mmCIF file of C-alpha atoms in Angstrom:
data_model
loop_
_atom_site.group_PDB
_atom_site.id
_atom_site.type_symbol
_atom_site.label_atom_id
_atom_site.label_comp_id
_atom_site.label_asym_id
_atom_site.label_seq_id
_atom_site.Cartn_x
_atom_site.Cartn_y
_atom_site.Cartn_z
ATOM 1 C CA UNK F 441 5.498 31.488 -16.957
ATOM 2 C CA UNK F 442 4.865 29.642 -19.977
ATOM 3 C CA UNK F 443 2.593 26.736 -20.798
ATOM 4 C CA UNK F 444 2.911 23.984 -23.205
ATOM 5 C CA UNK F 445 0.979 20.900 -23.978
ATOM 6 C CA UNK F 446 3.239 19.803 -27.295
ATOM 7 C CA UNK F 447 5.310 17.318 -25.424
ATOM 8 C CA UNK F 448 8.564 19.981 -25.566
ATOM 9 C CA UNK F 449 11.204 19.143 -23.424
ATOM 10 C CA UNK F 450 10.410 20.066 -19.846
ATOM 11 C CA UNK F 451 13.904 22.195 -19.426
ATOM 12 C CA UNK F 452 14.005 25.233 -21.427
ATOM 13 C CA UNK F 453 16.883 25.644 -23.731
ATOM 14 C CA UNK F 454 17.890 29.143 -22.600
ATOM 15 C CA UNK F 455 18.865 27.444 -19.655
ATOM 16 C CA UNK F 456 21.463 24.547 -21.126
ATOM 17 C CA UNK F 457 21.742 21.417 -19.474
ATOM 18 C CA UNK F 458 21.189 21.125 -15.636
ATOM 19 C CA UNK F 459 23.995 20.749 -13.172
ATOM 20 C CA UNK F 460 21.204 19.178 -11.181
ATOM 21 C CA UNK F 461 17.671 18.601 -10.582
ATOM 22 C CA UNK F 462 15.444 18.634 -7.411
ATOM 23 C CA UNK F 463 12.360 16.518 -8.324
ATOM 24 C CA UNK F 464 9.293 17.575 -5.866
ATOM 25 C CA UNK F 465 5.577 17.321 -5.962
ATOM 26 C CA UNK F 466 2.829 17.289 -2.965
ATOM 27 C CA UNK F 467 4.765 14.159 -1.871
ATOM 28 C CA UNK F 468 7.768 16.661 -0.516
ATOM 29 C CA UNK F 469 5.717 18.424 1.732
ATOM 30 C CA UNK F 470 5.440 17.960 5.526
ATOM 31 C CA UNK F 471 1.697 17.819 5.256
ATOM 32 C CA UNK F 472 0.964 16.742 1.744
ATOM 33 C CA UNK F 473 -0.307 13.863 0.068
ATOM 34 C CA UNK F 474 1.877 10.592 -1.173
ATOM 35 C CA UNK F 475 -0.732 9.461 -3.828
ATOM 36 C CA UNK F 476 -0.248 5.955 -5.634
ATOM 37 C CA UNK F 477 -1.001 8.186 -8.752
ATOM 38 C CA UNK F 478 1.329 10.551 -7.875
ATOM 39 C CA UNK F 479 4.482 8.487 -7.084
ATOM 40 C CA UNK F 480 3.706 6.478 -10.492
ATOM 41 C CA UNK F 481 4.165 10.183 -11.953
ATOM 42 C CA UNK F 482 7.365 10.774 -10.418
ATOM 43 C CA UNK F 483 8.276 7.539 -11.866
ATOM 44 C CA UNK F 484 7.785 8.405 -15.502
ATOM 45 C CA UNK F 485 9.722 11.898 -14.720
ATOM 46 C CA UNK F 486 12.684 9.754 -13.246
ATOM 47 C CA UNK F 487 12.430 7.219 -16.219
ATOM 48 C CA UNK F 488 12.635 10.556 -18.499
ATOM 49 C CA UNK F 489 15.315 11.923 -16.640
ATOM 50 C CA UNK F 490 17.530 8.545 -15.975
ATOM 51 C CA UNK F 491 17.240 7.917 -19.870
ATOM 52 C CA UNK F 492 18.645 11.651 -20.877
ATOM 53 C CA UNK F 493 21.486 10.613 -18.109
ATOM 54 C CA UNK F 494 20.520 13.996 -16.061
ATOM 55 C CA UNK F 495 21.345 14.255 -12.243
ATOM 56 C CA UNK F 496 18.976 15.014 -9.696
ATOM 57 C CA UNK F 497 17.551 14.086 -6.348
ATOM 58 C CA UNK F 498 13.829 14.052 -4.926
ATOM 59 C CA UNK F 499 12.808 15.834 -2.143
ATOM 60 C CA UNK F 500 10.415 13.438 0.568
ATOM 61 C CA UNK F 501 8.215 14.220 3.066
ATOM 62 C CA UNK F 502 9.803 13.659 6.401
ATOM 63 C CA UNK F 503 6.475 12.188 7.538
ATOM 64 C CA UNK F 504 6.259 9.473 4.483
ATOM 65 C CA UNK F 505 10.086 8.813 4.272
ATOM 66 C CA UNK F 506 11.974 9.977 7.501
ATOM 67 C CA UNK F 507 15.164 8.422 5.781
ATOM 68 C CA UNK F 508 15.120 9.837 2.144
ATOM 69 C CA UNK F 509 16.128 13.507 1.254
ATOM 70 C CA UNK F 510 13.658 16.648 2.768
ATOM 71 C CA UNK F 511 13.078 19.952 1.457
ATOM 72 C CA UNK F 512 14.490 21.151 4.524
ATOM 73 C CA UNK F 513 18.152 19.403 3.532
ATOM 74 C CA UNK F 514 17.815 20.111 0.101
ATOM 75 C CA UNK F 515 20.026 22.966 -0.378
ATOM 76 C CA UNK F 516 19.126 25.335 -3.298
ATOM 77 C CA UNK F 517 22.160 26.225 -3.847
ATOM 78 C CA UNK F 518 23.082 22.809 -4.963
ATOM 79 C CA UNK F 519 20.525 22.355 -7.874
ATOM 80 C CA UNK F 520 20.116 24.882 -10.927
ATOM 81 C CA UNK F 521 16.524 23.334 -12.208
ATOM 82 C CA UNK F 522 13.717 22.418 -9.596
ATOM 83 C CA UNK F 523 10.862 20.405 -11.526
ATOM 84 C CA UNK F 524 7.084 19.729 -9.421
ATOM 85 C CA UNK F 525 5.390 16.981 -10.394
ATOM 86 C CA UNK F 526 1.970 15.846 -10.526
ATOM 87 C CA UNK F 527 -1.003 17.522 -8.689
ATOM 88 C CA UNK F 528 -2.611 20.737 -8.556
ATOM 89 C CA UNK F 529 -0.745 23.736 -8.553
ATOM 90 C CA UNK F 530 -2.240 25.996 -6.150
ATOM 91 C CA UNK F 531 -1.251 27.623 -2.473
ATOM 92 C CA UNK F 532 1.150 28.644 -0.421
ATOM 93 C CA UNK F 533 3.356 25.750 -0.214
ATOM 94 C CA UNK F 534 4.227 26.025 -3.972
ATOM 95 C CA UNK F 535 4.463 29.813 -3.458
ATOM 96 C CA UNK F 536 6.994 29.316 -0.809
ATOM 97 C CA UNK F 537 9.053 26.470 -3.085
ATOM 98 C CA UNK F 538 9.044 29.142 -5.443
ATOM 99 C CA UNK F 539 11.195 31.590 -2.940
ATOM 100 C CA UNK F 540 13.138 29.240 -1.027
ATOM 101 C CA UNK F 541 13.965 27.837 -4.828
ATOM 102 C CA UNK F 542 14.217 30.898 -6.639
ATOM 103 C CA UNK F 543 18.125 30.627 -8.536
ATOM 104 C CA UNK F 544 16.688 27.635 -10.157
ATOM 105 C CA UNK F 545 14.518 27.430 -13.385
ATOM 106 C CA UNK F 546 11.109 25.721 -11.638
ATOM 107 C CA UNK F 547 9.275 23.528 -14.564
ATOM 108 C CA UNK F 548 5.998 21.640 -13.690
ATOM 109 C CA UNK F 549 4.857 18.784 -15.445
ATOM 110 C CA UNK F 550 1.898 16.515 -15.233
ATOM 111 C CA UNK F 551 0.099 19.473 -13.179
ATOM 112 C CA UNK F 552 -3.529 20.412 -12.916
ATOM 113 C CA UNK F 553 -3.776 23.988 -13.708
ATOM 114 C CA UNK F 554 -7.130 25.443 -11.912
ATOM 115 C CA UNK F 555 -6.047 29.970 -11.601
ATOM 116 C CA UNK F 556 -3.272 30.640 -14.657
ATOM 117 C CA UNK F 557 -2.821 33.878 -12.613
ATOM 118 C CA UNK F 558 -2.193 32.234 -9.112
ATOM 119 C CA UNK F 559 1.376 32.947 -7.816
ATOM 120 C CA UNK F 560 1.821 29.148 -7.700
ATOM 121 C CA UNK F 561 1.386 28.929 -11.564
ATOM 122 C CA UNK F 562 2.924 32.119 -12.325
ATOM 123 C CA UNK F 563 6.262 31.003 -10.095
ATOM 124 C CA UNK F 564 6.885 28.182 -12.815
ATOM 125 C CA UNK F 565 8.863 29.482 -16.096
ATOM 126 C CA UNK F 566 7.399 26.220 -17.758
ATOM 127 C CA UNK F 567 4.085 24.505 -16.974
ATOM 128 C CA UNK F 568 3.517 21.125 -19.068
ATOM 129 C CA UNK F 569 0.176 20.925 -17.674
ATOM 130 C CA UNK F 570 -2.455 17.186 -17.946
ATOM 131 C CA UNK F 571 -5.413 19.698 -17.626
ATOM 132 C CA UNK F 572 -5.386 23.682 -17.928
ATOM 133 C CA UNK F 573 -8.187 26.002 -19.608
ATOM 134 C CA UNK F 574 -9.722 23.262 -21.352
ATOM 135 C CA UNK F 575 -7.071 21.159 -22.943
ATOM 136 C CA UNK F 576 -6.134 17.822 -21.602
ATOM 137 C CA UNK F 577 -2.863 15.790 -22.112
ATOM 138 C CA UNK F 578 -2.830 12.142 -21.020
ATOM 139 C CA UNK F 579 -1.233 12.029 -16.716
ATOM 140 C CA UNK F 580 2.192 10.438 -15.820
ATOM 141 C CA UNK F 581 0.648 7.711 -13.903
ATOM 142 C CA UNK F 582 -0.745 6.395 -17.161
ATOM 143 C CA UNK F 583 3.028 5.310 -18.755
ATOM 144 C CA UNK F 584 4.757 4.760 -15.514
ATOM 145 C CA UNK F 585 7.272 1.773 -15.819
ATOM 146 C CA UNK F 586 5.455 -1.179 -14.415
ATOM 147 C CA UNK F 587 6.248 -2.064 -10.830
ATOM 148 C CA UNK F 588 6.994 -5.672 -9.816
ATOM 149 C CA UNK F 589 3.718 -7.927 -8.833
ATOM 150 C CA UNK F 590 3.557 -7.907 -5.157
ATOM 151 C CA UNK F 591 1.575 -10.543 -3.026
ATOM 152 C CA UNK F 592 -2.151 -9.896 -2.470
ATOM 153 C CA UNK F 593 -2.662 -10.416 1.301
ATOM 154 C CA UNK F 594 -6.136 -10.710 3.069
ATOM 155 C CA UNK F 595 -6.118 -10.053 6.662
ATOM 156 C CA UNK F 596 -8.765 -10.794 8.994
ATOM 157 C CA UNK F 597 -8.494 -10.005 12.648
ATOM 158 C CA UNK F 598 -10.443 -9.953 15.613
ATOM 159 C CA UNK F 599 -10.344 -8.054 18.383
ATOM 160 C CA UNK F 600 -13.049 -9.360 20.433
ATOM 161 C CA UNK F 601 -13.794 -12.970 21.838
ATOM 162 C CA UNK F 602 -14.171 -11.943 25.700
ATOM 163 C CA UNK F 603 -15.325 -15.255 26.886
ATOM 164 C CA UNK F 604 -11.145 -16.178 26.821
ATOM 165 C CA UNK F 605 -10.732 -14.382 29.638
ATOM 166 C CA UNK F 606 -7.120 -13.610 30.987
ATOM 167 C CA UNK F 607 -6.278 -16.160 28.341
ATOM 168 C CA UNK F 608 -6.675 -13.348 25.316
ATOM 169 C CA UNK F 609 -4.102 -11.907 23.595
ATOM 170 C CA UNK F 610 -6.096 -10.445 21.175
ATOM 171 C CA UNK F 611 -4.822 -6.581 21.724
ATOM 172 C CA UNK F 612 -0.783 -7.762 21.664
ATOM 173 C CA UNK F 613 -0.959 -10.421 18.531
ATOM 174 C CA UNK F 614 -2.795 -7.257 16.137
ATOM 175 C CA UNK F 615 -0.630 -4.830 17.162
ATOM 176 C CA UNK F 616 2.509 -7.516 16.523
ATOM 177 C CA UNK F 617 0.865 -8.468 12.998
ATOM 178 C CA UNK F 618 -0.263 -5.332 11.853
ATOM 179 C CA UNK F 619 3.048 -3.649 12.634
ATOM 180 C CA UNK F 620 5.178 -6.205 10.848
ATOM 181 C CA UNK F 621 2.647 -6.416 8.035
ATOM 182 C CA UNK F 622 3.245 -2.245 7.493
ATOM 183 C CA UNK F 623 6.858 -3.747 6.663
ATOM 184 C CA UNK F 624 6.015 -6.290 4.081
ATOM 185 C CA UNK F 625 6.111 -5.966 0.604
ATOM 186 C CA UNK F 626 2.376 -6.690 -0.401
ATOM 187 C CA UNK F 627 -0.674 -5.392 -0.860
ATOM 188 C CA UNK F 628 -3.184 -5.762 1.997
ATOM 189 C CA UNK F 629 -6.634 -6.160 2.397
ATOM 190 C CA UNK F 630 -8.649 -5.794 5.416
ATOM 191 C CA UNK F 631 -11.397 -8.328 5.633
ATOM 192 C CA UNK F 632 -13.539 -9.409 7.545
ATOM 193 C CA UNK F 633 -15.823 -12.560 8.136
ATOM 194 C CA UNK F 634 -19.208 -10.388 9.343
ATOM 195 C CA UNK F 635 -21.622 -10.524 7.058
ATOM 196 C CA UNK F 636 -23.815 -7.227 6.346
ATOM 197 C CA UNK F 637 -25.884 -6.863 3.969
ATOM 198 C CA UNK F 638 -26.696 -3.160 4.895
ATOM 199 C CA UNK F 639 -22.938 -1.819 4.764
ATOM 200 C CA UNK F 640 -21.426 -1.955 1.215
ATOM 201 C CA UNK F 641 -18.142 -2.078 2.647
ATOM 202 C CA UNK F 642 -18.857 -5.932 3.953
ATOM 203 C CA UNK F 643 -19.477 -9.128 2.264
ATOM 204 C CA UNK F 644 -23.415 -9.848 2.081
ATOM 205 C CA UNK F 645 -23.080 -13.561 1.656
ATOM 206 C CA UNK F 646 -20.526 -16.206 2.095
ATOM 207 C CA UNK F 647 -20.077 -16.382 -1.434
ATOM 208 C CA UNK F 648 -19.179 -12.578 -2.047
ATOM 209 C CA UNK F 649 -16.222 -13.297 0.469
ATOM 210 C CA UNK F 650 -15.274 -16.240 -0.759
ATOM 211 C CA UNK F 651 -14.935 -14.646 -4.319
ATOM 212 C CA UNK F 652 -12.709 -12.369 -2.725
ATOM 213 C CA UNK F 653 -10.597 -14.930 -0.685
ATOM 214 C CA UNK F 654 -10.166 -17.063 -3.777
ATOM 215 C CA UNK F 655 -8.039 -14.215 -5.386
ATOM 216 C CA UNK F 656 -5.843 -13.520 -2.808
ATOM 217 C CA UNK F 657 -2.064 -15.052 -2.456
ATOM 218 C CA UNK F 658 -1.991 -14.926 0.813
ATOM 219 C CA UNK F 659 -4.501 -15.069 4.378
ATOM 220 C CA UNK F 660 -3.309 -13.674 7.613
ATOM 221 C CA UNK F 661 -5.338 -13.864 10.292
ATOM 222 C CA UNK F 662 -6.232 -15.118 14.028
ATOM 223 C CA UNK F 663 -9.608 -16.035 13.294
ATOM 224 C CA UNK F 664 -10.885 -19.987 12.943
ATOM 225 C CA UNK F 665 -12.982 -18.981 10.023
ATOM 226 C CA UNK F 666 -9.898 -16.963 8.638
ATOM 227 C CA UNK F 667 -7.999 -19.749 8.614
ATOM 228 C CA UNK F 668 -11.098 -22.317 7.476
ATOM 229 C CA UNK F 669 -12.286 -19.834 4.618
ATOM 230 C CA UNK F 670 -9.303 -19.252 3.531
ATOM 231 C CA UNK F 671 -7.895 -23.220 3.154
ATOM 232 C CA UNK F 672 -11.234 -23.971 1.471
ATOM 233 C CA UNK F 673 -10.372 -21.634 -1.457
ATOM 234 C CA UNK F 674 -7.564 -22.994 -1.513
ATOM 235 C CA UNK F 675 -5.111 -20.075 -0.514
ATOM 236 C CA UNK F 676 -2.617 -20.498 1.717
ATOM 237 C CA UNK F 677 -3.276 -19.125 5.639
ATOM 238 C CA UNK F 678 -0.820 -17.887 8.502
ATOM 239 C CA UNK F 679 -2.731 -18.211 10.765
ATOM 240 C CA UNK F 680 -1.744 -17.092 14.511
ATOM 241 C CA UNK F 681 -3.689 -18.124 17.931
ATOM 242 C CA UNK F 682 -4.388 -15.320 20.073
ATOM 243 C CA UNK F 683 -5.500 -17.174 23.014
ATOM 244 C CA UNK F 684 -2.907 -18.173 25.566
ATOM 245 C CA UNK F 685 -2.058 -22.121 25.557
ATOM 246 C CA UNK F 686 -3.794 -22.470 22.525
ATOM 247 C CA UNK F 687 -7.424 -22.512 21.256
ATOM 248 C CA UNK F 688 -9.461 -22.692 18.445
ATOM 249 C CA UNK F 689 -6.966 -21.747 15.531
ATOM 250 C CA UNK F 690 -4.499 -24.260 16.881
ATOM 251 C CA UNK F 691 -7.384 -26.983 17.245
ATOM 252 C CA UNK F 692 -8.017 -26.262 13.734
ATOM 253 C CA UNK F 693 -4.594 -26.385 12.484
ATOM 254 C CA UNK F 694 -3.730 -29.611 13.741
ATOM 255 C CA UNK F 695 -7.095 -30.766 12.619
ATOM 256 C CA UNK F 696 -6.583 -30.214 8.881
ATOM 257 C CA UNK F 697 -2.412 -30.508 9.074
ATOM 258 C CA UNK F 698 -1.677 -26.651 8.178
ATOM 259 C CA UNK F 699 1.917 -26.185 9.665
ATOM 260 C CA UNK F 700 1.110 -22.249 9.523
ATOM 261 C CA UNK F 701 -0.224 -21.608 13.262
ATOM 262 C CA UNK F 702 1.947 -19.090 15.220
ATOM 263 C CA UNK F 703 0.865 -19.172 18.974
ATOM 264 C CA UNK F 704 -0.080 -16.142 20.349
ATOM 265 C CA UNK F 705 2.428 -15.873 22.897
ATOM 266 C CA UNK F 706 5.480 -16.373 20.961
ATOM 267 C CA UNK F 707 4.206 -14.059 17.880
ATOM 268 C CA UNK F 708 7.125 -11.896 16.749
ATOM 269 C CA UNK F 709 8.616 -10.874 13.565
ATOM 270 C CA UNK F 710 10.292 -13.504 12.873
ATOM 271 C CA UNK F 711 8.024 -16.459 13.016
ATOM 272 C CA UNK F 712 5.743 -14.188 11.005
ATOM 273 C CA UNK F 713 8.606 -13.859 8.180
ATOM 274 C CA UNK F 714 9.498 -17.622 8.266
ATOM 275 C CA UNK F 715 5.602 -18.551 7.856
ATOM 276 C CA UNK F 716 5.051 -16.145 5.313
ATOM 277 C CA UNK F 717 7.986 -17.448 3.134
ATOM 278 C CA UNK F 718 6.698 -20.699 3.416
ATOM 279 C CA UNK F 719 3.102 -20.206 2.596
ATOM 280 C CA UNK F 720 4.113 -18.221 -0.659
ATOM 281 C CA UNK F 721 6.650 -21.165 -1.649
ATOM 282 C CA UNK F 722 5.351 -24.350 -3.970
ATOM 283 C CA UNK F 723 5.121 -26.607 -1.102
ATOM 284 C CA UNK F 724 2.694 -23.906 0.774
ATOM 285 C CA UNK F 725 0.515 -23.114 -2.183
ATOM 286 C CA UNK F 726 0.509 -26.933 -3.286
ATOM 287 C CA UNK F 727 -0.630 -28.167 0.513
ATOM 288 C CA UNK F 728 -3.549 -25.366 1.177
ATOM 289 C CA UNK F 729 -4.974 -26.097 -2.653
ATOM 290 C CA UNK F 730 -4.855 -29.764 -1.490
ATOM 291 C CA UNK F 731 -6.804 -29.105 1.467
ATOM 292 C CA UNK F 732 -9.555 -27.014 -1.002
ATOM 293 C CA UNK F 733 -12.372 -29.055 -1.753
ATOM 294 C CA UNK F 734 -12.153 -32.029 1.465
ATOM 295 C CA UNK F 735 -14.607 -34.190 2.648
ATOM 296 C CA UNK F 736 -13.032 -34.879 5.702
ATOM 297 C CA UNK F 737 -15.805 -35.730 7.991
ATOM 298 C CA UNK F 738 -16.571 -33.440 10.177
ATOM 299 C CA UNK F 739 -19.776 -33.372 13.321
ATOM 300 C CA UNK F 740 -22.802 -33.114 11.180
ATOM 301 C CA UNK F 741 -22.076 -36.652 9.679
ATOM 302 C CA UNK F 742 -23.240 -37.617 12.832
ATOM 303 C CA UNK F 743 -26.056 -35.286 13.204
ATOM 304 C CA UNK F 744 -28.763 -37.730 12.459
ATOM 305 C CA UNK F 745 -27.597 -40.454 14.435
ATOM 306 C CA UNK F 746 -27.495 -38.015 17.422
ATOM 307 C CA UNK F 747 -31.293 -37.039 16.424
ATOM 308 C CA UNK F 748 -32.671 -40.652 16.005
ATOM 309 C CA UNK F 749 -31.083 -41.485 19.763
ATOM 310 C CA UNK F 750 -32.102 -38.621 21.707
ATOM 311 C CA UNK F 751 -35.154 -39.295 19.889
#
């Protein structure tokens, strides 16, 4: 094994240029680890690798991507350089890529080197190491091409309100929203409305959330207040009613005009997908940030009058 932290190329020369290359990291294995950090990684190494027009594959973990290549179905005899990416090398699993890969010149890059005399290190003939006995090179993650801007999506849910009786649908609309929201293309954010000021992990004040909310692209959520907070900062809201027949989130919908109020019982895919497009369009984001701000009136304009009769 040899080490280098001089920005050499990560094939040796001895070995000429690859037929092809099986790109792996902790993200291949079964029971590994699909960082953010580390897939940015692996997307500097393929950005290195499409520019120097080399061939090669990467190697999935069955349990992150079912439908992309496995170690399992990645036959060694079809690749002549196997590069690991990212991570620390240590255990058996690298051990054992080592002998199930063993015809092919094994490179690491972007690695955390902890034992230079571990069999996982040793197993390598090149480690390009980020951190090893001292010396530091900058990680992958750091000059990964940029990925496209995805939506930011709040999502507040409840699963309570029992005084709805046989009416809820509580249990069916989460489970339909939060399994077509694992399919979206966004970036989610689980919020909720509760107020704590004893668990960091909650808002303390209305205004904490609200300086959340107001950042977001996007609300989803069958809660009134979801829907309510989220139109008064001015972002748009699909909002879906999880009581049967309709209820508070529809009441509210109709009350300030917001089109984006799936009923509970005909929640699907779908509807969600068709709402969603809309609320991202100019006419969604232009309608919610006119409802921002309203002085609609509303029952406490007619709080006093209330007092001064029962009075």
């Amino acid at each position: 094994m040899r080490t280098s932290d001089d920005g050499a190329h990560p094939l040796l020369p001895e070995a000429g240029r690859p037929r092809r290359i099986l790109v792996t990291g902790w993200f291949s294995f079964l029971h590994g680890e699909a960082t953010a950090g580390d897939v940015l990684a692996l997307d500097r190494v393929r950005e290195v690798l499409d520019g120097a027009d080399l061939p090669y594959d990467v190697a999935w973990s069955p349990g992150f991507r079912p439908e992309e290549l496995s170690l399992d179905r990645a036959d060694p005899r079809d690749y002549s350089h196997l590069v690991f990416v990212c991570g620390p090398l240590h255990g058996l699993r690298i051990e054992q890529l080592h002998e199930r890969y063993a015809q092919c010149v094994r490179v690491a890059v972007g690695v955390s080197v902890i034992d230079p005399s571990s069999p996982a290190v040793q197993g390598f003939h090149r480690v390009l190491a980020r951190d090893a006995s001292g010396a530091a090179a900058p990680d992958l993650a750091a000059r990964a091409p940029l990925p496209d801007p995805v939506p930011l999506v709040g999502v507040i849910l409840t699963h309570g309100q029992q005084e709805y009786g046989g009416r809820r649908l509580h249990e069916a609309v989460a489970e339909t929203v939060t399994g077509w929201l694992a399919g979206v293309d966004c970036a989610r954010l689980d919020l909720e409305t509760r107020l704590d000021s004893r668990d960091w992990r909650l808002a303390a004040t209305p205004g904490q959330l609200e300086s959340l909310l107001r950042r977001l692209d996007l609300v989803v959520t069958d809660r009134l207040h979801g829907l309510v907070l989220g139109l008064r900062s001015g972002v748009p809201v699909l909002a879906v009613d999880p009581v049967a027949g309709g209820a508070k989130v529809a009441a509210q919908g109709r009350v300030w005009g917001w089109p984006a109020v799936v009923p509970g019982e005909h929640v699907c895919a779908g509807a969600l997908d068709r709402w969603l497009h809309w609320c991202l369009s100019p006419e969604g984001r232009t309608a919610a940030a006119g409802i921002a701000g309203s002085t609609a009136r509303d029952p406490a304009d007619t709080l006093l009058a209330a007092l001064h009769h029962e009075a």
